[in-house]
PDB file of C-alpha atoms in Angstrom:
ATOM      1  CA  GLN K   1       4.567   3.739  -8.464  1.00 85.00           C
ATOM      2  CA  LEU K   2       3.777   0.276  -7.091  1.00 92.00           C
ATOM      3  CA  GLY K   3       0.618   1.582  -5.500  1.00 95.00           C
ATOM      4  CA  PHE K   4      -0.688   2.797  -8.854  1.00 94.00           C
ATOM      5  CA  LEU K   5       0.342  -0.465 -10.558  1.00 95.00           C
ATOM      6  CA  TYR K   6      -1.613  -2.541  -8.040  1.00 96.00           C
ATOM      7  CA  ALA K   7      -4.545  -0.132  -8.033  1.00 96.00           C
ATOM      8  CA  THR K   8      -4.957  -0.235 -11.799  1.00 95.00           C
ATOM      9  CA  GLY K   9      -3.570  -3.670 -12.689  1.00 96.00           C
ATOM     10  CA  ARG K  10      -1.246  -2.524 -15.421  1.00 85.00           C
ATOM     11  CA  GLY K  11       1.234  -4.633 -17.307  1.00 83.00           C
ATOM     12  CA  GLU K  12       1.892  -7.928 -15.680  1.00 90.00           C
ATOM     13  CA  ILE K  13       0.680  -6.688 -12.342  1.00 92.00           C
ATOM     14  CA  VAL K  14      -2.750  -8.045 -11.386  1.00 96.00           C
ATOM     15  CA  GLN K  15      -5.065  -5.476  -9.801  1.00 97.00           C
ATOM     16  CA  ASN K  16      -4.979  -5.881  -6.032  1.00 97.00           C
ATOM     17  CA  ALA K  17      -6.481  -3.200  -3.781  1.00 98.00           C
ATOM     18  CA  VAL K  18      -4.881  -4.645  -0.635  1.00 98.00           C
ATOM     19  CA  LEU K  19      -1.382  -4.393  -2.085  1.00 97.00           C
ATOM     20  CA  ALA K  20      -2.138  -0.982  -3.537  1.00 98.00           C
ATOM     21  CA  TRP K  21      -3.103   0.177  -0.042  1.00 98.00           C
ATOM     22  CA  VAL K  22       0.146  -1.289   1.359  1.00 97.00           C
ATOM     23  CA  TRP K  23       2.361   0.571  -1.129  1.00 96.00           C
ATOM     24  CA  PHE K  24       0.455   3.800  -0.819  1.00 97.00           C
ATOM     25  CA  ALA K  25       0.782   3.525   2.968  1.00 96.00           C
ATOM     26  CA  ARG K  26       4.517   3.005   2.595  1.00 94.00           C
ATOM     27  CA  ALA K  27       4.820   6.078   0.377  1.00 95.00           C
ATOM     28  CA  ALA K  28       2.631   8.109   2.791  1.00 95.00           C
ATOM     29  CA  ALA K  29       4.952   7.083   5.654  1.00 92.00           C
ATOM     30  CA  LYS K  30       7.823   8.544   3.653  1.00 91.00           C
ATOM     31  CA  GLY K  31       5.954  11.847   3.398  1.00 93.00           C
ATOM     32  CA  VAL K  32       4.355  11.657  -0.032  1.00 95.00           C
ATOM     33  CA  LYS K  33       1.150  13.705   0.478  1.00 88.00           C
ATOM     34  CA  GLN K  34      -0.830  12.353  -2.449  1.00 96.00           C
ATOM     35  CA  ALA K  35      -0.019   8.761  -1.420  1.00 97.00           C
ATOM     36  CA  ALA K  36      -1.971   9.300   1.795  1.00 97.00           C
ATOM     37  CA  GLN K  37      -4.946  10.477  -0.213  1.00 97.00           C
ATOM     38  CA  HIS K  38      -4.787   7.445  -2.507  1.00 97.00           C
ATOM     39  CA  ARG K  39      -4.344   5.114   0.488  1.00 97.00           C
ATOM     40  CA  ASP K  40      -7.400   6.572   2.158  1.00 98.00           C
ATOM     41  CA  ARG K  41      -9.496   6.372  -1.018  1.00 97.00           C
ATOM     42  CA  ILE K  42      -8.612   2.698  -1.499  1.00 98.00           C
ATOM     43  CA  GLY K  43      -9.135   2.030   2.185  1.00 97.00           C
ATOM     44  CA  ARG K  44     -12.756   3.080   1.868  1.00 97.00           C
ATOM     45  CA  LEU K  45     -13.209   0.356  -0.753  1.00 97.00           C
ATOM     46  CA  LEU K  46     -11.757  -2.466   1.349  1.00 98.00           C
ATOM     47  CA  THR K  47     -13.707  -4.690   3.680  1.00 98.00           C
ATOM     48  CA  ALA K  48     -12.704  -4.682   7.358  1.00 98.00           C
ATOM     49  CA  PRO K  49     -10.771  -7.977   6.981  1.00 98.00           C
ATOM     50  CA  GLU K  50      -9.014  -6.696   3.829  1.00 98.00           C
ATOM     51  CA  LEU K  51      -8.023  -3.457   5.554  1.00 98.00           C
ATOM     52  CA  ALA K  52      -6.701  -5.395   8.566  1.00 98.00           C
ATOM     53  CA  ASP K  53      -4.693  -7.575   6.192  1.00 97.00           C
ATOM     54  CA  ALA K  54      -3.340  -4.508   4.366  1.00 98.00           C
ATOM     55  CA  GLN K  55      -2.340  -2.899   7.663  1.00 97.00           C
ATOM     56  CA  ARG K  56      -0.585  -6.089   8.807  1.00 97.00           C
ATOM     57  CA  ARG K  57       1.312  -6.295   5.544  1.00 96.00           C
ATOM     58  CA  ALA K  58       2.325  -2.635   5.726  1.00 95.00           C
ATOM     59  CA  ASP K  59       3.572  -3.166   9.291  1.00 94.00           C
ATOM     60  CA  LEU K  60       5.639  -6.179   8.187  1.00 94.00           C
ATOM     61  CA  LEU K  61       7.094  -4.226   5.293  1.00 90.00           C
ATOM     62  CA  SER K  62       8.076  -1.393   7.643  1.00 84.00           C
ATOM     63  CA  ILE K  63       9.749  -3.850  10.011  1.00 83.00           C
ATOM     64  CA  GLU K  64      11.703  -5.419   7.119  1.00 69.00           C
ATOM     65  CA  TYR K  65      12.749  -1.987   5.869  1.00 70.00           C
ATOM     66  CA  ARG K  66      14.026  -0.953   9.319  1.00 68.00           C
ATOM     67  CA  GLN K  67      15.981  -4.212   9.719  1.00 70.00           C
ATOM     68  CA  GLN K  68      17.794  -3.608   6.400  1.00 70.00           C
ATOM     69  CA  LYS K  69      19.092  -0.225   7.543  1.00 63.00           C
TER      70      LYS K  69
END
C-alpha cells in the first residue's frame, strides 16, 4: 500500500518515486509478485543516483526489520 501511496501522491503523502521504489522492493522481497513489477516499472523512471539512493534506503529498511525480529 505504501508503494502505491508514494507512487501516486494520494492523501497527505507527497508523490516520491524513490520511496515508492523502496516500498515496492520491500513488498517484492516478501514475495508479492506484482510489487516486483511495480518496482521495476518505477526503477526505469529513476536516474542512476535516485536508483542508488532507493536501493540504499531499501537495504537500510531490511536491516532495521531484521534487527527488530
